[in-house]
Each structure stands twice: as structure tokens, then as C-alpha cells.
CSV table of C-alpha atoms in Angstrom, one decimal:
chain,number,residue,atom,x,y,z
A,204,MET,CA,0.0,0.0,0.0
A,205,ILE,CA,2.7,2.4,1.0
A,206,LYS,CA,6.3,1.7,0.2
A,207,ILE,CA,9.0,4.2,1.1
A,208,ARG,CA,12.6,3.7,0.3
A,209,ASN,CA,15.7,5.5,1.3
A,210,LEU,CA,14.0,8.7,2.2
A,211,ASN,CA,16.1,11.7,3.1
A,212,LYS,CA,14.8,15.1,4.1
A,213,SER,CA,16.7,18.1,5.5
A,214,PHE,CA,15.6,21.5,6.5
A,215,GLY,CA,18.6,23.6,5.6
A,216,LYS,CA,21.6,21.9,7.3
A,217,LEU,CA,19.4,19.9,9.6
A,218,LYS,CA,18.9,16.3,8.5
A,219,VAL,CA,15.5,15.3,9.7
A,220,LEU,CA,15.1,12.0,7.9
A,221,LYS,CA,18.0,9.7,7.2
A,222,ASN,CA,17.5,6.8,4.8
A,223,VAL,CA,14.1,5.9,6.1
A,224,ASP,CA,12.4,2.8,4.7
A,225,LEU,CA,8.7,2.2,5.5
A,226,TYR,CA,6.3,-0.4,4.4
A,227,VAL,CA,2.6,-0.3,5.2
A,228,ARG,CA,0.4,-3.2,4.1
A,229,GLU,CA,-3.3,-2.9,3.3
A,230,SER,CA,-5.5,-2.6,6.3
A,231,GLU,CA,-2.5,-2.3,8.6
A,232,VAL,CA,-2.5,0.2,11.4
A,233,VAL,CA,1.0,1.6,12.0
A,234,VAL,CA,1.8,3.8,14.9
A,235,ILE,CA,4.9,5.9,14.9
A,236,ILE,CA,6.3,7.1,18.2
A,237,GLY,CA,9.3,9.0,19.3
A,238,ALA,CA,10.5,12.1,21.0
A,239,SER,CA,9.6,15.5,19.4
A,240,GLY,CA,12.1,16.4,16.7
A,241,SER,CA,12.7,12.7,15.9
A,242,GLY,CA,11.3,13.2,12.4
A,243,LYS,CA,8.0,11.3,12.8
A,244,SER,CA,5.7,14.1,11.6
A,245,THR,CA,8.1,14.9,8.8
A,246,LEU,CA,8.0,11.2,7.7
A,247,LEU,CA,4.2,11.3,7.7
A,248,ARG,CA,4.1,14.6,5.7
A,249,CYS,CA,6.5,13.1,3.1
A,250,ILE,CA,4.0,10.4,2.4
A,251,ASN,CA,1.6,12.8,0.8
A,252,PHE,CA,4.3,15.3,-0.3
A,253,LEU,CA,3.4,18.1,2.0
A,254,GLU,CA,7.1,18.0,2.5
A,255,HIS,CA,9.3,17.2,-0.5
A,256,PRO,CA,12.1,14.8,0.4
A,257,GLN,CA,15.5,15.5,-1.1
A,258,SER,CA,15.9,11.9,-2.1
A,259,GLY,CA,14.2,8.6,-1.9
A,260,THR,CA,11.0,7.1,-3.4
A,261,VAL,CA,7.4,7.0,-2.3
A,262,LYS,CA,5.1,4.4,-3.8
A,263,ILE,CA,1.4,4.5,-3.1
A,264,ASN,CA,-0.9,1.7,-4.2
A,265,GLY,CA,1.9,0.5,-6.4
A,266,GLN,CA,2.4,3.8,-8.1
A,267,LEU,CA,5.7,5.6,-7.9
A,268,ILE,CA,5.0,9.2,-7.2
A,269,ASP,CA,7.0,11.8,-9.1
A,270,LYS,CA,7.7,14.6,-6.8
A,271,ASN,CA,7.9,17.1,-9.6
A,272,ASN,CA,4.6,16.2,-11.1
A,273,GLU,CA,1.9,18.4,-9.4
A,274,GLN,CA,-0.9,16.6,-11.2
A,275,GLU,CA,0.2,13.2,-10.1
A,276,ILE,CA,0.7,14.4,-6.5
A,277,ASN,CA,-2.8,16.0,-6.4
A,278,LYS,CA,-4.3,12.7,-7.7
A,279,MET,CA,-2.4,10.7,-5.1
A,280,ARG,CA,-3.6,13.0,-2.4
A,281,THR,CA,-7.2,12.1,-3.2
A,282,GLN,CA,-6.3,8.6,-2.1
A,283,VAL,CA,-4.4,9.6,1.0
A,284,GLY,CA,-6.5,11.3,3.7
A,285,MET,CA,-4.7,13.4,6.3
A,286,VAL,CA,-5.7,14.6,9.7
A,287,PHE,CA,-3.7,17.4,11.4
A,288,GLN,CA,-2.8,18.2,14.9
A,289,HIS,CA,-4.6,21.6,14.7
A,290,PHE,CA,-7.6,20.4,12.7
A,291,ASN,CA,-7.2,23.0,10.0
A,292,LEU,CA,-10.9,23.2,9.3
A,293,PHE,CA,-12.0,25.9,6.9
A,294,PRO,CA,-13.5,28.6,9.3
A,295,HIS,CA,-15.5,30.3,6.7
A,296,LYS,CA,-17.4,27.2,5.8
A,297,THR,CA,-20.0,25.3,7.7
A,298,VAL,CA,-19.2,21.8,9.0
A,299,LEU,CA,-21.2,20.3,6.1
A,300,GLU,CA,-19.4,22.6,3.5
A,301,ASN,CA,-16.1,21.6,5.0
A,302,VAL,CA,-16.8,17.9,4.3
A,303,MET,CA,-18.3,18.6,0.9
A,304,GLU,CA,-15.4,20.8,-0.3
A,305,GLY,CA,-13.2,17.9,-1.5
A,306,PRO,CA,-15.8,15.8,-3.2
A,307,THR,CA,-17.3,18.8,-5.1
A,308,GLN,CA,-14.1,20.7,-5.9
A,309,VAL,CA,-11.6,18.0,-6.5
A,310,LYS,CA,-13.7,15.0,-7.6
A,311,GLY,CA,-16.4,17.1,-9.3
A,312,ILE,CA,-19.2,15.3,-7.6
A,313,ILE,CA,-22.5,17.2,-8.0
A,314,LYS,CA,-23.7,19.1,-4.9
A,315,PHE,CA,-26.7,16.9,-4.2
A,316,GLU,CA,-24.6,13.7,-4.2
A,317,ALA,CA,-21.8,15.4,-2.2
A,318,LYS,CA,-24.2,16.4,0.4
A,319,LYS,CA,-25.4,12.9,0.9
A,320,LEU,CA,-21.8,11.7,1.1
A,321,ALA,CA,-20.9,14.4,3.6
A,322,ARG,CA,-23.9,13.6,5.7
A,323,TYR,CA,-23.0,9.9,5.7
A,324,TYR,CA,-19.5,10.7,7.0
A,325,LEU,CA,-20.8,13.2,9.6
A,326,GLU,CA,-23.1,10.5,10.8
A,327,LYS,CA,-20.2,8.2,11.1
A,328,VAL,CA,-18.3,10.6,13.4
A,329,ASP,CA,-21.5,11.3,15.2
A,330,LEU,CA,-21.8,15.0,14.3
A,331,ILE,CA,-24.7,15.1,12.0
A,332,ASP,CA,-26.5,17.5,14.3
A,333,LYS,CA,-23.6,20.1,13.8
A,334,ALA,CA,-23.8,20.0,10.0
A,335,ASN,CA,-24.9,23.6,9.6
A,336,VAL,CA,-22.8,25.3,12.2
A,337,TYR,CA,-19.4,26.9,11.7
A,338,PRO,CA,-16.2,25.4,13.1
A,339,SER,CA,-15.8,28.2,15.7
A,340,MET,CA,-18.8,26.7,17.5
A,341,LEU,CA,-17.3,23.3,18.0
A,342,SER,CA,-15.1,21.9,20.8
A,343,GLY,CA,-11.6,20.6,19.9
A,344,GLY,CA,-12.8,17.0,19.9
A,345,GLN,CA,-15.7,17.8,17.6
A,346,LYS,CA,-13.4,19.8,15.3
A,347,GLN,CA,-11.1,16.9,14.9
A,348,ARG,CA,-14.0,14.5,14.2
A,349,VAL,CA,-15.1,16.9,11.4
A,350,ALA,CA,-11.6,16.9,10.1
A,351,ILE,CA,-11.7,13.1,10.0
A,352,ALA,CA,-15.0,13.2,8.2
A,353,ARG,CA,-13.6,15.7,5.7
A,354,ALA,CA,-10.7,13.4,4.9
A,355,LEU,CA,-12.9,10.3,4.8
A,356,ALA,CA,-15.3,12.0,2.3
A,357,MET,CA,-12.6,11.7,-0.3
A,358,GLU,CA,-12.9,7.9,0.2
A,359,PRO,CA,-9.1,7.5,0.6
A,360,SER,CA,-7.4,4.1,0.7
A,361,VAL,CA,-5.0,5.3,3.4
A,362,MET,CA,-5.4,7.7,6.3
A,363,LEU,CA,-2.5,9.7,7.9
A,364,PHE,CA,-2.9,11.1,11.4
A,365,ASP,CA,-0.4,13.7,12.6
A,366,GLU,CA,-0.8,13.9,16.4
A,367,PRO,CA,-4.6,14.1,16.1
A,368,THR,CA,-5.1,14.4,19.9
A,369,SER,CA,-2.1,16.5,20.9
A,370,ALA,CA,-4.0,19.8,20.8
A,371,LEU,CA,-7.1,18.5,22.7
A,372,ASP,CA,-8.1,18.9,26.3
A,373,PRO,CA,-7.7,15.5,28.0
A,374,GLU,CA,-11.4,14.9,28.4
A,375,LEU,CA,-11.9,15.2,24.6
A,376,VAL,CA,-9.1,12.8,23.5
A,377,GLY,CA,-11.4,9.8,24.0
A,378,GLU,CA,-14.0,10.7,21.4
A,379,VAL,CA,-11.4,11.2,18.7
A,380,LEU,CA,-9.6,7.9,19.5
A,381,CYS,CA,-12.9,6.2,19.5
A,382,VAL,CA,-13.6,7.3,15.9
A,383,MET,CA,-10.1,6.1,14.9
A,384,LYS,CA,-10.6,2.7,16.6
A,385,GLU,CA,-13.8,2.3,14.6
A,386,LEU,CA,-11.9,3.1,11.4
A,387,ALA,CA,-9.2,0.6,12.2
A,388,LYS,CA,-11.8,-2.0,12.9
A,389,GLU,CA,-13.3,-1.4,9.5
A,390,GLY,CA,-10.0,-2.2,7.9
A,391,MET,CA,-8.8,1.3,7.0
A,392,THR,CA,-5.1,1.4,6.4
A,393,MET,CA,-3.7,4.0,8.8
A,394,VAL,CA,-0.4,5.6,9.7
A,395,ILE,CA,-0.6,7.4,13.0
A,396,VAL,CA,1.9,9.7,14.8
A,397,THR,CA,0.8,9.9,18.4
A,398,HIS,CA,1.8,10.1,22.0
A,399,GLU,CA,-1.2,8.0,23.1
A,400,MET,CA,0.6,4.8,24.1
A,401,GLY,CA,-2.5,3.1,25.5
A,402,PHE,CA,-4.2,3.7,22.1
A,403,ALA,CA,-1.1,2.5,20.2
A,404,ARG,CA,-0.9,-0.7,22.2
A,405,GLU,CA,-4.6,-1.4,21.7
A,406,VAL,CA,-5.0,-0.5,18.0
A,407,ALA,CA,-1.6,-0.8,16.3
A,408,ASP,CA,-0.6,-3.8,14.3
A,409,ARG,CA,2.9,-2.5,14.4
A,410,VAL,CA,4.7,0.2,16.3
A,411,ILE,CA,7.7,2.1,14.9
A,412,PHE,CA,10.0,4.0,17.2
A,413,MET,CA,11.9,6.8,15.6
A,414,ASP,CA,14.8,8.8,17.0
A,415,ASN,CA,17.1,11.4,15.3
A,416,GLY,CA,15.6,10.9,11.9
A,417,MET,CA,15.9,7.1,11.8
A,418,ILE,CA,13.7,4.2,12.5
A,419,ILE,CA,15.4,2.6,15.5
A,420,GLU,CA,13.1,-0.2,16.3
A,421,GLU,CA,9.8,-1.7,15.2
A,422,GLY,CA,7.5,-4.5,16.1
A,423,ILE,CA,4.2,-5.6,17.4
A,424,PRO,CA,3.0,-3.3,20.3
A,425,ASP,CA,3.4,-5.8,23.1
A,426,HIS,CA,7.0,-6.6,22.2
A,427,LEU,CA,8.0,-3.0,21.6
A,428,PHE,CA,6.4,-1.7,24.7
A,429,ASP,CA,7.2,-4.5,27.1
A,430,ASN,CA,10.5,-5.5,25.8
A,431,PRO,CA,12.3,-2.8,23.8
A,432,GLN,CA,15.6,-3.9,22.5
A,433,ASN,CA,17.3,-0.6,21.7
A,434,SER,CA,18.7,1.5,24.5
A,435,ARG,CA,17.1,4.7,23.1
A,436,SER,CA,13.7,3.1,22.9
A,437,GLN,CA,14.1,1.8,26.4
A,438,ALA,CA,14.9,5.3,27.6
A,439,PHE,CA,12.0,6.9,25.7
A,440,LEU,CA,9.5,4.4,26.9
A,441,SER,CA,10.6,4.4,30.5
A,442,ALA,CA,10.3,8.2,30.5
A,443,ILE,CA,6.7,8.2,29.3
A,444,ILE,CA,5.1,5.1,30.7
B,217,MET,CA,-25.0,84.9,9.3
B,218,ASP,CA,-23.1,86.1,6.3
B,219,PHE,CA,-20.9,83.0,6.4
B,220,ILE,CA,-23.8,80.6,6.4
B,221,ASP,CA,-25.5,82.4,3.6
B,222,VAL,CA,-22.4,82.3,1.4
B,223,VAL,CA,-21.9,78.6,2.1
B,224,ILE,CA,-25.5,77.8,1.3
B,225,LYS,CA,-25.4,79.9,-1.8
B,226,TYR,CA,-22.3,78.3,-3.3
B,227,THR,CA,-22.8,74.7,-2.3
B,228,PRO,CA,-24.8,73.8,-5.5
B,229,PHE,CA,-21.8,75.0,-7.6
B,230,PHE,CA,-19.8,72.2,-6.0
B,231,LEU,CA,-22.1,69.4,-7.1
B,232,PRO,CA,-20.5,68.6,-10.5
B,233,ALA,CA,-17.1,68.8,-8.8
B,234,ALA,CA,-18.3,66.5,-6.0
B,235,TRP,CA,-19.5,64.0,-8.6
B,236,MET,CA,-16.1,64.2,-10.4
B,237,THR,CA,-14.3,63.5,-7.1
B,238,LEU,CA,-16.4,60.5,-6.5
B,239,LYS,CA,-16.0,59.2,-10.0
B,240,ILE,CA,-12.2,59.3,-10.1
B,241,THR,CA,-12.0,57.9,-6.6
B,242,LEU,CA,-14.3,55.0,-7.2
B,243,LEU,CA,-12.6,54.2,-10.5
B,244,GLY,CA,-9.2,54.5,-8.9
B,245,ILE,CA,-10.3,52.2,-6.1
B,246,ALA,CA,-12.0,49.6,-8.4
B,247,PHE,CA,-9.0,49.3,-10.8
B,248,GLY,CA,-6.7,49.6,-7.8
B,249,MET,CA,-8.3,46.6,-6.2
B,250,LEU,CA,-7.8,44.5,-9.4
B,251,ILE,CA,-4.2,45.6,-9.8
B,252,GLY,CA,-3.6,45.1,-6.1
B,253,LEU,CA,-4.9,41.6,-6.1
B,254,GLY,CA,-3.0,40.6,-9.2
B,255,THR,CA,0.1,42.1,-7.9
B,256,ALA,CA,-0.2,40.5,-4.5
B,257,LEU,CA,-0.7,37.1,-6.1
B,258,THR,CA,2.2,37.4,-8.4
B,259,ARG,CA,4.4,38.9,-5.7
B,260,ILE,CA,4.0,35.7,-3.6
B,261,SER,CA,4.0,33.3,-6.5
B,262,ASN,CA,6.9,31.0,-7.3
B,263,ASN,CA,7.4,32.7,-10.6
B,264,PHE,CA,10.6,34.5,-10.2
B,265,LEU,CA,10.1,36.9,-13.1
B,266,LEU,CA,6.5,37.9,-12.2
B,267,ALA,CA,7.3,38.2,-8.5
B,268,ASN,CA,10.1,40.6,-9.3
B,269,VAL,CA,8.1,42.6,-11.7
B,270,SER,CA,5.5,43.1,-8.9
B,271,ARG,CA,8.2,44.0,-6.5
B,272,LEU,CA,9.6,46.6,-8.9
B,273,TYR,CA,6.2,48.1,-9.4
B,274,ILE,CA,5.6,48.4,-5.7
B,275,PHE,CA,9.0,49.9,-5.2
B,276,LEU,CA,8.5,52.5,-7.9
B,277,ILE,CA,5.0,53.5,-6.9
B,278,ARG,CA,5.6,53.7,-3.2
B,279,GLY,CA,8.8,55.4,-3.6
B,280,THR,CA,7.6,58.4,-5.7
B,281,PRO,CA,4.9,61.0,-4.9
B,282,LEU,CA,1.4,60.7,-6.3
B,283,LEU,CA,1.7,64.2,-7.7
B,284,LEU,CA,4.7,63.1,-9.8
B,285,GLN,CA,2.7,60.0,-11.0
B,286,LEU,CA,-0.2,62.2,-11.9
B,287,PHE,CA,2.1,64.5,-13.9
B,288,PHE,CA,3.7,61.5,-15.6
B,289,PHE,CA,0.3,60.3,-16.7
B,290,PHE,CA,-0.9,63.7,-17.7
B,291,TYR,CA,2.2,65.1,-19.4
B,292,VAL,CA,3.9,62.0,-20.7
B,293,LEU,CA,1.4,59.1,-21.1
B,294,ARG,CA,-1.6,61.2,-22.1
B,295,GLN,CA,0.1,62.3,-25.3
B,296,SER,CA,1.5,59.0,-26.3
B,297,LEU,CA,-1.6,56.9,-25.4
B,298,GLY,CA,-4.1,59.6,-26.4
B,299,LEU,CA,-5.8,59.6,-23.0
B,300,GLU,CA,-8.2,62.3,-21.7
B,301,ALA,CA,-7.2,64.2,-18.6
B,302,PHE,CA,-10.0,62.3,-16.8
B,303,SER,CA,-8.6,58.9,-17.7
B,304,ALA,CA,-5.1,60.0,-16.9
B,305,ALA,CA,-6.3,61.0,-13.4
B,306,TYR,CA,-8.2,57.8,-12.5
B,307,LEU,CA,-5.5,55.5,-14.1
B,308,ALA,CA,-2.8,57.2,-12.1
B,309,LEU,CA,-4.9,56.9,-8.9
B,310,ALA,CA,-5.6,53.2,-9.7
B,311,ILE,CA,-1.9,52.4,-10.3
B,312,HIS,CA,-0.9,54.4,-7.2
B,313,ASN,CA,-3.5,52.7,-4.9
B,314,GLY,CA,-2.9,49.3,-6.5
B,315,ALA,CA,0.6,49.2,-5.0
B,316,TYR,CA,-0.6,49.9,-1.5
B,317,ILE,CA,-3.6,47.5,-1.9
B,318,ALA,CA,-1.2,44.8,-3.2
B,319,GLU,CA,0.7,45.1,0.1
B,320,ILE,CA,-2.5,44.9,2.1
B,321,PHE,CA,-3.5,41.7,0.3
B,322,ARG,CA,-0.1,40.2,0.5
B,323,GLY,CA,0.0,40.8,4.3
B,324,THR,CA,-3.4,39.3,4.9
B,325,ILE,CA,-2.9,36.3,2.6
B,326,GLN,CA,0.3,35.6,4.4
B,327,SER,CA,-1.4,36.0,7.8
B,328,ILE,CA,-3.7,33.0,7.1
B,329,ASP,CA,-2.5,30.0,8.9
B,330,ARG,CA,-0.3,27.7,6.8
B,331,GLY,CA,-2.4,24.8,7.9
B,332,GLN,CA,-5.3,26.1,5.8
B,333,MET,CA,-3.3,25.7,2.6
B,334,GLU,CA,-2.0,22.3,3.8
B,335,ALA,CA,-5.5,21.0,4.6
B,336,ALA,CA,-6.8,22.2,1.2
B,337,ARG,CA,-3.8,20.6,-0.6
B,338,SER,CA,-4.2,17.4,1.4
B,339,ILE,CA,-7.6,16.7,0.0
B,340,GLY,CA,-6.2,17.1,-3.5
B,341,MET,CA,-6.9,20.7,-4.4
B,342,THR,CA,-4.6,22.5,-6.7
B,343,SER,CA,-2.8,25.5,-5.3
B,344,SER,CA,-5.0,27.9,-7.3
B,345,GLN,CA,-8.1,26.2,-6.1
B,346,ALA,CA,-6.9,26.4,-2.5
B,347,MET,CA,-6.0,30.0,-3.0
B,348,ARG,CA,-9.4,30.9,-4.5
B,349,ARG,CA,-11.7,28.9,-2.3
B,350,ILE,CA,-9.9,28.7,1.0
B,351,ILE,CA,-7.2,31.4,1.4
B,352,LEU,CA,-8.6,34.4,-0.4
B,353,PRO,CA,-12.1,34.5,1.3
B,354,GLN,CA,-10.4,34.5,4.7
B,355,ALA,CA,-7.7,37.0,3.7
B,356,PHE,CA,-10.3,39.3,2.1
B,357,LYS,CA,-12.2,39.5,5.3
B,358,ARG,CA,-9.0,40.5,7.2
B,359,SER,CA,-8.2,43.0,4.5
B,360,ILE,CA,-11.3,45.1,5.0
B,361,PRO,CA,-10.1,47.4,7.8
B,362,PRO,CA,-6.9,48.3,6.1
B,363,LEU,CA,-8.7,48.6,2.7
B,364,GLY,CA,-11.2,51.0,4.3
B,365,ASN,CA,-8.3,53.0,5.4
B,366,GLN,CA,-6.8,53.0,1.9
B,367,PHE,CA,-10.1,54.0,0.4
B,368,ILE,CA,-10.3,57.1,2.6
B,369,ILE,CA,-6.7,58.0,1.7
B,370,ALA,CA,-7.6,57.5,-2.0
B,371,LEU,CA,-10.5,59.8,-1.7
B,372,LYS,CA,-8.4,62.6,-0.2
B,373,ASP,CA,-5.6,62.0,-2.6
B,374,SER,CA,-8.0,62.5,-5.5
B,375,SER,CA,-7.7,66.2,-4.6
B,376,LEU,CA,-4.2,66.1,-6.2
B,377,ALA,CA,-5.9,65.6,-9.5
B,378,SER,CA,-6.7,69.3,-9.4
B,379,ALA,CA,-3.1,69.8,-10.5
B,380,ILE,CA,-3.8,68.1,-13.8
B,381,THR,CA,-6.9,70.2,-14.6
B,382,ILE,CA,-9.5,67.8,-13.2
B,383,SER,CA,-12.5,69.9,-11.9
B,384,GLU,CA,-12.9,68.1,-8.6
B,385,VAL,CA,-13.9,69.6,-5.3
B,386,LEU,CA,-10.7,71.3,-4.3
B,387,LEU,CA,-10.0,72.9,-7.7
B,388,GLN,CA,-13.6,74.1,-7.7
B,389,ALA,CA,-13.1,75.7,-4.3
B,390,GLN,CA,-10.0,77.5,-5.5
B,391,ARG,CA,-11.7,78.7,-8.7
B,392,LEU,CA,-14.7,80.0,-6.9
B,393,ALA,CA,-12.6,81.7,-4.3
B,394,ALA,CA,-10.5,83.4,-7.0
B,395,ALA,CA,-13.7,85.0,-8.2
B,396,ASN,CA,-15.5,85.8,-5.0
B,397,TYR,CA,-12.6,86.2,-2.5
B,398,LYS,CA,-14.4,83.9,0.0
B,399,MET,CA,-11.7,81.4,0.6
B,400,LEU,CA,-12.8,80.4,4.1
B,401,GLU,CA,-16.3,79.6,2.9
B,402,MET,CA,-15.2,77.8,-0.2
B,403,LEU,CA,-12.7,75.6,1.7
B,404,THR,CA,-15.4,74.9,4.3
B,405,ILE,CA,-17.8,73.6,1.6
B,406,ALA,CA,-15.0,71.5,0.1
B,407,ALA,CA,-14.2,70.1,3.6
B,408,VAL,CA,-17.8,69.2,4.2
B,409,PHE,CA,-18.0,67.2,0.9
B,410,TYR,CA,-14.9,65.3,1.9
B,411,LEU,CA,-16.2,64.6,5.4
B,412,PHE,CA,-19.5,63.5,3.9
B,413,TYR,CA,-17.8,61.0,1.6
B,414,THR,CA,-15.4,59.7,4.3
B,415,SER,CA,-18.4,59.1,6.6
B,416,ILE,CA,-20.1,57.0,4.0
B,417,PHE,CA,-16.9,55.0,3.3
B,418,THR,CA,-16.4,54.4,7.0
B,419,TRP,CA,-20.0,53.3,7.4
B,420,LEU,CA,-19.8,51.0,4.4
B,421,VAL,CA,-16.6,49.4,5.7
B,422,SER,CA,-18.0,48.6,9.1
B,423,TRP,CA,-21.2,47.3,7.5
B,424,THR,CA,-19.2,44.9,5.3
B,425,GLU,CA,-17.0,43.9,8.2
B,426,LYS,CA,-20.1,43.0,10.2
B,427,ARG,CA,-21.6,41.0,7.3
B,428,LEU,CA,-18.5,39.0,6.8
B,429,ASP,CA,-17.8,38.4,10.5
B,430,VAL,CA,-17.3,34.7,11.1
B,431,ASP,CA,-17.9,35.1,14.8
B,432,SER,CA,-21.2,36.8,14.4
B,433,ASP,CA,-24.4,35.3,15.7
B,434,LYS,CA,-25.6,34.3,12.3
B,435,GLN,CA,-22.5,32.2,11.6
B,436,ARG,CA,-22.7,30.7,15.1
B,437,GLY,CA,-26.0,29.3,14.2
B,438,LEU,CA,-27.8,31.4,16.8
B,439,VAL,CA,-30.0,33.3,14.4
């Protein structure tokens, strides 16, 4: 589903990703953990080319993405949904319009059909009653659920989550994780950057630990959390659990 | 009482001039907005050539007096392009204001959170779609207070067109005073016309601002 080889990314002189390889199979839930600055968000953002890597290849659904081909990237992005830490809802559009925006503008679906589609996904994140309000009226948890619905409305084959609960009040984290668990259960392929270790343990098929721009260790959650092999993952995990 | 009588008597003589002031101001603003938007977009585009052309335009216009620009249009371009004095006046005003409006738009476009562009691109929008549908509507709303400011400046700056024979409010005041020796009264009438226009502009700006306010009751779903 996702095949990344030899990815290198630097911001100026700072090397953020060093020869990273990443494979994600269909219906797999991969959670990336690591200290801040370890490159995990950058890796996620390189998958849909919000960051352009200096070298390396990204294959999505078997297709090698040419980083200089805008059209190809736009097309790929319709298959790769992304959820951001700060939601990034469009404040001048209602909840329903936020979700309809992609289907109507990018896929050219007619308004009537797009509305049905948007309502279906708002139902799914349990926010159909907020369809006609503006994002400024919503709590953080609700905003993030709308953002998930907006991404899902493009009917992507992969979903990327970039610290989806990091900007939320603690009591609102649960509702967002709940939606994500539901998605995982339905077989959505997901790559998640998070600090929610309990969630990672419960939902992930595989956990990846990153440090200093490299993948240091990976494995099934129970192994990685209970019995980390690398000294840096040991230090990281003992610091947060 | 004499003062008031003179003012009342001469006010009607100002009406054609007041209309002229309004015309060149509105045309200057309207074309200035188009030029400003175009310049702002090219200034922040990735096209090196266009971005630098925009930068040069802003540099030249902001760095020289409006009066000089009016003279340039009137004495130089009017001949070679066959313009009327009227066209020279509003075109000079449009190009002058365009440079300032470009900087207003550039500032507000760049003030929109980067995440908005990223979110739009992440659902597959092209950069121009994202600009048109997501960034510009938000940036435009933020532009209204500084634009209102610029419109009022443009209105008052239109008085400089008197120097290129445009019979607007200030030139009319001077001409009448030259004949009737009532400079105080004529300047008072002119001032009242400017204040009248700026009041309307101010009111229009705050009305638009309220209408577009995302945090208003309407948009919160309370109405």
C-alpha cells in the first residue's frame, strides 16, 4: 500500500530523515512514536508530499510518485487522507461545507450527491447535528472529528494522522480515539503519529520507534512496549510510561 | 450669518465637482483593487520573473509622490496613449493605490495559517483552487479594515488631480474663491464634501465587516 525507500529530508543543514524505509500493508495500522524532533511528523508529511524529500522514493498503491509532477501528487492526495494536529478546518465554511469541499471541488461530484456523502460521514463521526454550524462553535474534539470526516469524504485508501489528539483537552481525547478505533476495525489502512501509548498498544498492528531521523526499532506493540531492544527506545518508553 | 448664507449659496456650484471627485476615486479604487490583487498574487507566486516585476512596481510607486505620478500620466502618457485628462487621473490613482492594496492583500494572505493551505492541498486541491476557495475568502475579510483606510486615503488623494486640470472639489473651491474672494467659505464647503464621503466610506466598511464576521451570531447558528 505504502512503500517508502531511502527517504532523506533536510531543512537547511538539519537532517530530519536519514535513509528511512517504511512499508505499510493494506488494512494495517502503523503507529509511529518517538520524541519530538525525531522526524516522525516529517516522515508522515513526506508520504503525501506536504514535505518534499531530497531523495528517496514513495510508492502508493503500487504507483511511484514523481515529486515534480503536481498533477500526479494531487491525484495521489485524493487517495491519502490526512488529519492534522490543529484540525485546520475551513473557518468560513460550515461543517457540512467543510466535508463537501473535497468531493465537489476535487472530484467534481455534484452538490446533491456530495451532500449525501458528507452527511454519511458526519453521521459516522456522530456530528450530523452540527452539520450547519461553523467550526468556531465546536469543541476541539468535535473539530477533529469533522476533520476526520472531511478526509474520509474523499474515500481514501490510506489515512494519515499527525498527532490528532495532541491539541485536545484531556477529556476530549477519547471521542477522537474512539472514531479512529472504529476506522481501524473497518479495515482502514492507517499511519498514526501519536503520544497516546495506550491507544497505540490497543489498536496498532505495528509500532515504529523513531529517533534522530531514523527508525530505531519496530515490532508488534506488546513486544516493543514491554521488551524494547534498543537503549534509546528503552529510555524513551521508561520516560513516558 | 453672512458666512452661512455664502456657504448655502455656493454649495450647489460644487455638485458637479463632487461627482467628479467620487468618479475618479471609485474608478481608482476599483481598478486599484484588481491591480492590487493581481500584484499580491504574483508577488507571492513561485514565478521568479513575475514576483520581481511586482516587487519593482511596488518599489517605484511607493517610492515616488502621487503628484509626480499624476504629472507623468498627464504630461507623458496622455500624449503617447491619447488619454483624456480624466482617464489619466483615475488611471494614475488606480496604479498608485494598486501598489498599496497589493501590500494589504499580501499581508493578509500571508497571515492566514499555513495549515489552511496544507489542509486544502491534502484533499487534492490545486494551489490555485486552494487560494481561490480557502485562502482568499479568509484573507479578504481580514483586508477590510486596512482597505477601508486605503479608500479614505484615495478619496483625499484625489484632490491632487486638481493639479492636472480635473475639476474636482478642491479645484472648484480654488476657482470660486478666486472669483468671490471667499476662501474660508469655499474651503469649508469642500471640507464638508470630503467629510460626507469619508463618513459614507467608514460606514460601508464597518457594514461589510459585520456582514463577513465569522464570529457573528448568524454564523454561530444562533440566528
